[in-house]
Amino acid sequence: MEGLETARFSALVVVGLLVLFYGGTFLISARIGKKEENADGYMTAGNNIGFGISAASMTATWIWASSMYASATSGYTYGISGPIHYGLWGALMILFIYPFGKRIRQVAPKAHTLAEVMYARHGRSSQLMLAGSNIVGSLISLMSNFIAGGVLISMLSPFTFTQGVFAVAAGVLLYTLWSGFRASVLTDFVQVVAMLGAVAVIVPVIFFAAGFPAAFETGAERLTPEQGDFFSSTAFMEQGAPYIAAVLAYAIGNQTIAQRLFAVRQDLIKPTFVTATVGYGAMVIGVGMLGVLALYLGYEPTGGDVNNIIPGMAAEYLPPVLLALFFIMIVGALSSTADSDLAALSSIMMADVYGQNVAGKEKANPRTMLLVGRITMVLATATAVAFASLQLNILDLLVFVGALWGALVFPVLASFYWDKVSGKAFTTSVLAALAVFLPVRFSWIPVDGAFGIVVDVLAVLGVGVVLGLMVFGFFGVRAAKVVGVAAVLVSAPFAVGSLHEYATLSGSLVAYSVSTVVCWAMSVRRREGFDFSLIARRTGDFDQGPKAAEAPAPPDAPDAPEPAGTTHP
């Protein structure tokens, strides 16, 4: 690409920028380090983080380099509506977290992971299922951020992609290892301020350097009719709709989000997530418009790889000083999410694997937990570095993980509101949903004829489930039922017979519908209820001794009938 060679930094400059960024974050992390580290503080920072830090951390975690790259890819692929579909729905999903989050914190005020709560609610199988899905999801997220870092460094310096991946991985591990989640949230505050400031300067500069607004007039002929249509049905069906479903699943199933939910002060949940909604939407949509600009310019990404759009555009149109600022912005974005993934993985291994399944809640040693957490971070980093060499498409990874988590959304949420849901119903519904999702998503079975109609019907039910759950969080079960049924009736005439042609969307919706139907069918006639007050007694701090002994959770079935006279919400 012309112009790229002259815009590249020397090896010394890139090393200097990386040392400046990671050295600064390490110093911040070192200042909050404790000689006698606390296992609970390492996982959730004492469940008492204030508004400013928590809102910035939530924003920084949701804004990652992969989301910037994927938003630009969406703009480059689908036109001007692409970044809107990516950024707007992602922002709204942050907003949809908070009503559910308030309920989750109400029943489990001192928990560390959602999987830990599922153990208290159902037993070991549902806990390990949720923990396992988060391990896979966080490793994929970590890998995609390392890919973004490797692409950036390889394009703007003499270093190779692999060397860039190693540099980013080492830098993130350096400042996260010793203070865990506390280091993640504190450095997030600095990173998000820098990112928002950089976007406000960099995006307009690139636009005007590329000839805006004339470029949008002269380049319109390069667009297909669908790319030029703001209300493109292709963009909605292939990008918008799958992302609505995927991001709702991210919001409910992702441990990086849950960890911040458990860490923020309980009365600050709403303002934290509302603020993060606005910050995420503004930044991601703004950066995604660079992909739209590239489309109008007829820009060809280096090597034909759409992951190269943002760094390539920056290298071509930014002066050296702003290019350095751009470099720091992307490194900050990917680091803020990578450290969250490391903190999430360590908390899962500490609380769910060692704390409850190896040592047991009453016998868990906080010092051993810290060692487990730190070893987890090292191993996770090494694993993500190894898989980053595959250089998979980031947008595909994000949508796939979100769709995979769609199988968990209804069983998880129902477990916090409905006392009839059992561990058996949870596990069976998730496995059934995965068994249907995978063949549909990857077209393992031809979807022509009768099977295609079955997929369409299930997907239409999934539309009702997704919209019903969104409404339920804010307006309750009655409004959710009305909206869900209406969504099914309205979409069925248009969707049945054609929806199966969109494998990504139909696979995600099928995961929602199957898990919901199976979980409901196995729970609705159940007579025994669950006492939600037991969850708070079965979860809590590990550093304060065997607190859970007063209400031990059976290893596989804590849903046993409660004593006579027990009241249920």
XYZ file of C-alpha atoms in Angstrom:
569
model
C 0.000 0.000 0.000
C 1.383 3.357 -1.007
C 2.214 5.638 1.873
C 2.480 2.858 4.405
C 6.224 2.448 4.208
C 6.904 6.103 5.034
C 4.418 6.049 7.902
C 5.944 3.053 9.631
C 7.678 3.542 12.953
C 11.194 2.363 13.583
C 11.699 -0.555 15.927
C 13.046 1.821 18.573
C 9.932 4.028 18.440
C 7.549 1.074 18.749
C 9.523 -0.373 21.653
C 9.457 3.051 23.284
C 5.681 3.361 22.901
C 5.117 -0.130 24.300
C 7.428 0.532 27.235
C 5.669 3.846 27.871
C 2.218 2.258 27.871
C 2.899 -1.037 29.628
C 5.490 0.466 31.926
C 2.963 3.089 33.017
C 0.219 0.543 33.613
C 2.652 -1.668 35.515
C 3.580 1.223 37.809
C -0.106 1.858 38.484
C -0.593 -1.826 39.216
C 2.484 -1.938 41.475
C 1.203 0.995 43.547
C -1.964 -0.901 44.458
C -0.178 -4.198 45.029
C -0.357 -5.674 48.507
C 2.333 -7.562 50.339
C -0.327 -9.879 51.756
C -2.688 -10.219 48.804
C -6.357 -10.978 49.465
C -8.005 -13.685 47.339
C -11.396 -11.964 47.315
C -9.817 -8.624 46.436
C -7.902 -10.335 43.631
C -11.236 -11.519 42.182
C -13.772 -8.731 42.898
C -11.949 -5.862 44.682
C -14.117 -6.108 47.789
C -17.520 -5.699 46.010
C -17.367 -1.946 46.665
C -15.939 -0.110 43.617
C -17.219 3.439 43.084
C -19.022 4.917 40.091
C -16.134 6.510 38.161
C -13.837 3.506 38.216
C -16.601 0.975 37.610
C -18.189 2.892 34.705
C -14.804 3.400 33.055
C -13.902 -0.255 33.560
C -17.201 -1.456 32.101
C -16.751 0.832 29.105
C -13.124 -0.180 28.554
C -13.924 -3.883 28.860
C -16.738 -3.688 26.302
C -14.610 -1.495 23.992
C -11.807 -3.706 22.818
C -9.562 -3.634 19.802
C -11.565 -6.480 18.307
C -14.794 -4.484 18.581
C -13.137 -1.557 16.794
C -11.784 -3.803 14.048
C -15.084 -5.680 13.753
C -17.099 -2.447 13.566
C -14.876 -1.222 10.728
C -15.221 -4.602 9.018
C -18.991 -4.283 9.295
C -18.873 -0.803 7.739
C -16.599 -2.009 4.939
C -18.864 -4.997 4.254
C -22.356 -3.570 4.676
C -21.986 0.182 4.165
C -23.060 2.990 6.450
C -25.573 0.896 8.388
C -22.879 -1.637 9.361
C -21.282 0.293 12.259
C -24.748 1.325 13.453
C -25.833 -2.302 13.654
C -22.614 -3.210 15.422
C -22.264 -0.289 17.834
C -25.893 0.553 18.618
C -26.985 -2.966 19.488
C -23.798 -3.576 21.447
C -24.443 -0.395 23.435
C -28.058 -1.290 24.136
C -27.026 -4.709 25.396
C -24.933 -3.031 28.093
C -28.073 -1.150 29.082
C -30.060 -4.387 29.239
C -27.602 -5.869 31.731
C -28.424 -3.620 34.641
C -31.990 -4.744 35.543
C -30.840 -8.372 35.528
C -27.685 -7.333 37.364
C -29.681 -5.776 40.177
C -31.504 -9.080 40.692
C -28.304 -11.110 40.535
C -26.631 -8.921 43.175
C -29.768 -9.057 45.306
C -29.626 -12.844 45.624
C -25.794 -13.143 45.547
C -24.282 -9.919 46.944
C -20.820 -11.389 47.628
C -20.347 -13.856 44.780
C -17.286 -13.868 42.516
C -18.571 -15.621 39.379
C -21.945 -16.512 37.859
C -20.841 -20.123 37.817
C -20.324 -19.958 41.575
C -23.935 -18.801 41.921
C -25.115 -21.636 39.675
C -23.372 -24.074 42.008
C -25.294 -22.632 44.940
C -28.507 -22.712 42.920
C -28.277 -26.050 41.127
C -25.069 -27.953 41.833
C -21.864 -28.932 40.113
C -23.032 -29.748 36.572
C -24.558 -26.333 35.802
C -21.630 -24.598 37.491
C -19.018 -26.381 35.395
C -21.091 -25.897 32.244
C -21.183 -22.128 32.742
C -17.557 -22.003 33.865
C -16.449 -24.100 30.893
C -18.257 -21.880 28.397
C -16.578 -18.839 29.920
C -13.157 -20.424 29.735
C -13.675 -21.056 26.014
C -15.136 -17.589 25.455
C -12.418 -15.746 27.371
C -9.652 -17.660 25.606
C -11.181 -16.762 22.221
C -11.513 -13.142 23.322
C -7.916 -13.112 24.566
C -6.729 -14.651 21.315
C -8.612 -12.118 19.183
C -7.101 -9.214 21.121
C -3.614 -10.638 20.668
C -4.385 -10.984 16.938
C -5.371 -7.300 16.850
C -2.138 -6.346 18.598
C -0.011 -8.475 16.316
C -1.642 -6.993 13.205
C -1.123 -3.448 14.482
C 2.539 -3.893 15.350
C 3.383 -5.812 12.173
C 1.819 -3.107 9.982
C 3.377 -0.118 11.713
C 6.846 -1.434 12.522
C 9.593 -3.771 11.292
C 8.418 -6.410 13.764
C 6.521 -9.483 12.583
C 2.977 -10.449 13.544
C 4.255 -13.126 15.918
C 6.644 -10.714 17.626
C 3.774 -8.255 18.034
C 1.573 -10.907 19.627
C 4.317 -11.812 22.107
C 4.925 -8.144 22.981
C 1.259 -7.455 23.723
C 0.787 -10.702 25.644
C 3.830 -10.042 27.818
C 2.784 -6.453 28.493
C -0.745 -7.352 29.587
C 0.459 -10.216 31.757
C 3.100 -7.979 33.351
C 0.682 -5.558 34.996
C -2.267 -7.927 35.599
C -0.464 -10.837 37.238
C 0.142 -9.501 40.739
C -2.986 -7.497 41.527
C -5.542 -9.301 39.372
C -8.938 -7.668 39.007
C -7.943 -4.557 40.974
C -5.181 -3.875 38.453
C -7.622 -4.413 35.602
C -10.245 -1.930 36.795
C -7.785 0.773 37.837
C -5.825 0.722 34.586
C -9.140 0.594 32.680
C -9.911 4.089 33.955
C -6.705 5.514 32.492
C -7.112 3.546 29.276
C -10.702 4.586 28.581
C -9.939 8.279 29.085
C -7.056 7.974 26.621
C -9.164 6.008 24.111
C -12.091 8.429 24.109
C -9.771 11.390 23.698
C -7.882 9.712 20.877
C -11.045 8.792 18.951
C -12.338 12.369 19.202
C -9.167 13.551 17.427
C -8.127 10.686 15.160
C -11.377 9.794 13.366
C -12.103 13.369 12.143
C -8.466 13.821 11.041
C -8.556 10.651 8.914
C -11.889 11.667 7.389
C -10.673 15.087 6.306
C -7.252 13.789 5.195
C -9.062 11.278 2.941
C -11.075 14.030 1.247
C -14.301 14.116 3.251
C -17.015 14.956 2.253
C -16.083 14.786 -1.451
C -15.002 11.135 -1.037
C -18.600 10.151 -0.253
C -19.824 11.798 -3.439
C -17.202 10.411 -5.807
C -17.116 6.967 -4.203
C -20.857 6.281 -4.115
C -20.637 4.416 -7.422
C -18.417 1.771 -5.786
C -21.233 0.639 -3.496
C -23.758 -2.064 -4.231
C -27.432 -1.119 -3.793
C -27.489 -2.923 -0.435
C -24.350 -1.138 0.795
C -25.808 2.220 -0.149
C -29.117 1.562 1.602
C -29.177 2.682 5.246
C -32.076 0.274 5.861
C -30.405 -2.638 4.099
C -32.129 -5.938 4.846
C -28.873 -7.768 4.107
C -27.021 -5.723 6.717
C -29.734 -6.376 9.282
C -30.075 -10.109 8.644
C -26.348 -10.836 8.372
C -24.993 -8.329 10.915
C -27.632 -6.531 12.980
C -29.933 -9.376 13.973
C -27.182 -11.931 14.746
C -25.399 -9.327 16.808
C -28.518 -8.465 18.828
C -28.812 -12.117 19.799
C -25.082 -12.604 20.299
C -24.512 -9.561 22.471
C -27.463 -10.342 24.748
C -25.801 -13.690 25.348
C -22.478 -11.942 26.006
C -24.159 -9.693 28.532
C -25.602 -12.578 30.519
C -22.981 -15.277 30.127
C -19.673 -13.394 30.067
C -17.610 -13.525 33.268
C -15.777 -10.271 32.468
C -19.139 -8.491 32.687
C -20.300 -10.488 35.711
C -17.053 -9.741 37.531
C -17.685 -6.000 37.254
C -21.288 -6.516 38.271
C -20.138 -8.220 41.466
C -17.424 -5.622 42.075
C -19.389 -2.372 41.748
C -21.213 -0.961 44.757
C -24.721 -2.366 44.669
C -26.464 1.020 44.565
C -24.333 2.139 41.597
C -25.236 -0.653 39.156
C -27.695 1.438 37.108
C -25.569 4.595 36.584
C -22.514 2.449 35.855
C -24.128 0.536 33.001
C -26.032 3.537 31.605
C -22.778 5.520 31.375
C -20.965 2.593 29.756
C -23.792 2.332 27.198
C -23.222 5.879 25.970
C -19.412 5.623 25.968
C -19.347 2.353 24.066
C -21.856 3.393 21.422
C -20.167 6.705 20.630
C -16.685 5.275 20.352
C -17.371 2.059 18.448
C -19.737 3.622 15.908
C -17.243 6.445 15.349
C -14.330 4.101 14.697
C -16.524 1.830 12.559
C -17.146 4.714 10.179
C -13.518 4.345 9.077
C -14.639 1.102 7.434
C -17.396 2.977 5.612
C -14.857 5.568 4.457
C -12.569 2.796 3.206
C -15.495 1.355 1.228
C -16.200 4.693 -0.471
C -12.513 5.206 -1.230
C -12.209 1.779 -2.828
C -9.513 0.994 -0.285
C -8.046 -2.515 -0.454
C -6.864 -3.793 2.959
C -3.348 -5.169 3.067
C -3.257 -8.828 2.090
C -7.018 -8.751 1.563
C -7.446 -9.151 5.349
C -10.277 -6.940 6.669
C -8.613 -6.939 10.094
C -6.050 -4.594 8.495
C -8.519 -1.833 7.579
C -8.105 0.369 10.671
C -4.312 0.179 11.055
C -3.887 0.556 7.288
C -6.119 3.643 7.115
C -4.326 5.186 10.084
C -0.915 4.527 8.550
C -1.923 6.105 5.262
C -3.673 9.244 6.498
C -2.290 10.173 9.929
C 0.849 12.239 10.587
C 3.470 10.541 12.810
C 2.362 12.186 16.080
C -1.273 11.179 15.642
C -0.226 7.776 14.387
C 1.582 7.291 17.696
C -1.599 8.353 19.509
C -3.571 5.884 17.397
C -1.097 3.151 18.274
C -1.560 3.819 21.991
C -5.353 3.908 21.550
C -5.517 0.463 19.955
C -3.018 -1.029 22.397
C -5.067 0.420 25.259
C -8.311 -0.943 23.845
C -7.025 -4.469 23.387
C -5.191 -4.441 26.725
C -8.248 -3.298 28.683
C -10.175 -6.341 27.484
C -7.268 -8.787 27.560
C -6.585 -8.013 31.228
C -10.308 -8.487 31.912
C -10.176 -11.903 30.264
C -7.174 -12.877 32.369
C -8.918 -11.691 35.538
C -12.074 -13.586 34.558
C -10.201 -16.812 33.836
C -8.265 -16.587 37.091
C -11.458 -16.020 39.138
C -13.133 -19.024 37.506
C -10.202 -21.294 38.317
C -9.886 -19.835 41.828
C -13.540 -19.863 42.874
C -15.204 -22.508 40.716
C -12.505 -25.095 40.133
C -10.259 -24.913 43.194
C -12.513 -23.130 45.689
C -15.586 -25.309 45.316
C -14.655 -28.462 43.412
C -11.115 -29.273 44.577
C -10.717 -27.976 48.122
C -14.331 -27.163 48.938
C -15.724 -23.882 50.217
C -14.930 -24.626 53.868
C -11.351 -25.800 53.278
C -10.168 -23.518 50.486
C -6.834 -21.829 51.288
C -6.782 -18.189 50.092
C -3.009 -18.313 49.461
C -3.396 -21.405 47.312
C -6.232 -19.672 45.480
C -3.935 -16.764 44.617
C -1.311 -19.168 43.287
C -3.976 -20.907 41.190
C -5.123 -17.558 39.818
C -1.645 -16.444 38.797
C -0.742 -19.783 37.220
C -4.022 -19.596 35.283
C -3.077 -16.200 33.868
C 0.285 -17.476 32.647
C -1.182 -20.619 31.064
C -4.082 -18.708 29.483
C -1.695 -16.187 27.958
C 0.470 -18.941 26.509
C -2.576 -20.735 25.072
C -3.992 -17.575 23.488
C -0.606 -16.713 21.961
C -0.401 -20.179 20.427
C -3.881 -19.943 18.861
C -3.403 -16.329 17.726
C -1.095 -17.627 15.015
C -4.205 -18.914 13.214
C -5.243 -15.272 12.528
C -8.958 -16.080 12.370
C -11.576 -13.487 11.386
C -12.384 -11.456 14.499
C -15.997 -10.659 13.593
C -16.769 -14.324 12.988
C -15.239 -15.231 16.354
C -17.312 -12.662 18.233
C -20.610 -13.704 16.681
C -19.867 -17.414 17.119
C -19.102 -17.112 20.839
C -22.177 -14.969 21.394
C -24.387 -17.465 19.599
C -22.866 -20.308 21.585
C -23.726 -18.523 24.830
C -27.295 -18.070 23.588
C -27.963 -21.609 24.812
C -27.304 -20.424 28.375
C -29.265 -17.172 28.524
C -32.758 -18.376 29.459
C -31.656 -21.124 31.877
C -29.322 -18.692 33.673
C -31.849 -15.872 33.949
C -34.704 -18.189 34.881
C -32.560 -19.585 37.686
C -32.507 -16.127 39.329
C -36.249 -15.482 39.063
C -38.130 -18.785 38.900
C -37.886 -21.118 41.878
C -39.047 -24.157 39.865
C -35.963 -24.441 37.636
C -33.902 -27.491 38.584
C -30.299 -28.414 37.922
C -31.470 -31.211 35.630
C -33.594 -28.789 33.601
C -30.671 -26.358 33.334
C -28.179 -28.943 32.119
C -30.538 -30.755 29.756
C -31.795 -27.558 28.123
C -28.282 -26.234 27.462
C -27.058 -29.528 26.002
C -30.149 -29.839 23.819
C -29.689 -26.291 22.533
C -26.038 -26.935 21.678
C -26.962 -30.189 19.935
C -29.275 -28.249 17.599
C -27.197 -25.060 17.326
C -23.981 -26.637 16.020
C -25.491 -28.525 13.025
C -27.537 -25.460 12.033
C -24.694 -22.969 12.451
C -22.166 -25.015 10.467
C -24.654 -26.570 7.998
C -23.763 -30.106 8.995
C -27.280 -31.163 7.955
C -28.958 -29.872 4.774
C -31.637 -27.355 5.725
C -33.753 -27.861 2.634
C -37.293 -29.138 2.829
C -38.922 -30.179 6.092
C -35.828 -29.702 8.247
C -35.480 -26.136 7.006
C -39.074 -25.416 8.059
C -38.364 -26.871 11.517
C -35.298 -24.640 11.837
C -37.346 -21.618 10.769
C -40.083 -22.340 13.322
C -37.527 -22.726 16.106
C -35.764 -19.559 14.991
C -39.038 -17.615 15.040
C -39.613 -18.809 18.597
C -36.092 -17.576 19.296
C -37.082 -14.102 18.085
C -39.854 -14.094 20.668
C -37.498 -15.283 23.394
C -34.865 -12.615 22.689
C -37.325 -9.722 22.569
C -39.284 -11.103 25.509
C -36.174 -11.293 27.677
C -35.212 -7.724 26.792
C -38.634 -6.459 27.833
C -38.758 -8.669 30.935
C -35.728 -7.006 32.513
C -37.397 -3.586 32.502
C -41.154 -4.227 32.542
C -41.733 -7.657 34.059
C -43.078 -11.008 32.987
C -46.523 -9.924 31.741
C -45.139 -7.370 29.274
C -42.459 -9.871 28.224
C -45.077 -12.492 27.345
C -47.087 -10.002 25.293
C -44.029 -8.780 23.358
C -42.655 -12.298 22.883
C -45.915 -13.676 21.487
C -46.412 -10.611 19.286
C -42.875 -10.932 17.918
C -43.496 -14.563 16.964
C -46.807 -13.793 15.251
C -45.438 -10.801 13.334
C -42.183 -12.442 12.189
C -43.538 -15.899 11.328
C -45.126 -15.031 7.946
C -41.895 -13.451 6.745
C -39.378 -15.796 8.365
C -40.763 -19.307 7.942
C -39.428 -20.608 4.661
C -36.406 -18.317 4.385
C -34.764 -17.680 7.765
C -32.708 -20.884 7.575
C -30.755 -19.323 4.693
C -28.985 -17.123 7.270
C -26.990 -19.747 9.154
C -25.435 -17.410 11.720
C -28.722 -15.786 12.702
C -30.867 -18.914 12.627
C -28.279 -20.891 14.607
C -28.236 -18.285 17.361
C -32.030 -18.020 17.513
C -32.405 -21.796 17.577
C -30.071 -21.946 20.583
C -32.309 -19.487 22.434
C -35.556 -21.224 21.568
C -34.518 -24.819 22.249
C -32.970 -24.018 25.629
C -36.062 -22.008 26.608
C -38.594 -24.605 25.543
C -36.759 -27.520 27.182
C -36.029 -25.621 30.400
C -39.643 -24.455 30.684
C -41.100 -27.891 29.891
C -38.947 -29.612 32.513
C -39.680 -27.005 35.190
C -43.305 -25.934 34.817
C -44.838 -28.979 36.545
C -42.215 -29.174 39.262
C -43.774 -28.849 42.708
C -40.707 -28.121 44.792
C -39.420 -24.581 44.947
C -36.034 -23.152 45.784
C -35.325 -20.725 48.619
C -33.287 -17.941 46.979
C -31.971 -16.764 50.336
C -29.754 -19.855 50.371
C -27.629 -18.455 47.547
C -26.260 -15.602 49.647
C -25.412 -18.069 52.432
C -23.692 -20.494 50.064
C -21.546 -17.856 48.339
C -19.283 -15.162 49.720
C -15.752 -14.354 50.810
C -13.107 -17.054 50.904
C -10.766 -15.044 53.119
C -13.167 -14.951 56.051
C -13.280 -18.622 56.798
C -15.935 -21.329 56.351
C -18.909 -18.990 56.068
C -20.804 -21.383 53.836
C -20.873 -24.107 56.477
C -24.193 -22.824 57.841
C -25.893 -23.734 54.562
C -23.791 -26.290 52.669
C -24.738 -26.916 49.059
C -25.061 -30.594 48.111
C -22.577 -31.472 45.376
C -25.139 -32.018 42.646
C -28.649 -31.260 43.784
C -29.189 -28.313 46.127
C -32.708 -28.033 44.727
C -34.031 -30.601 47.176
C -37.426 -29.760 48.717
C -37.227 -27.082 51.402
C -38.638 -27.558 54.902
C -42.330 -26.947 55.410
C -43.191 -23.302 55.852
C -40.434 -22.005 53.562
C -41.552 -19.023 51.502
C -40.391 -18.358 47.975
C -40.274 -15.169 45.914
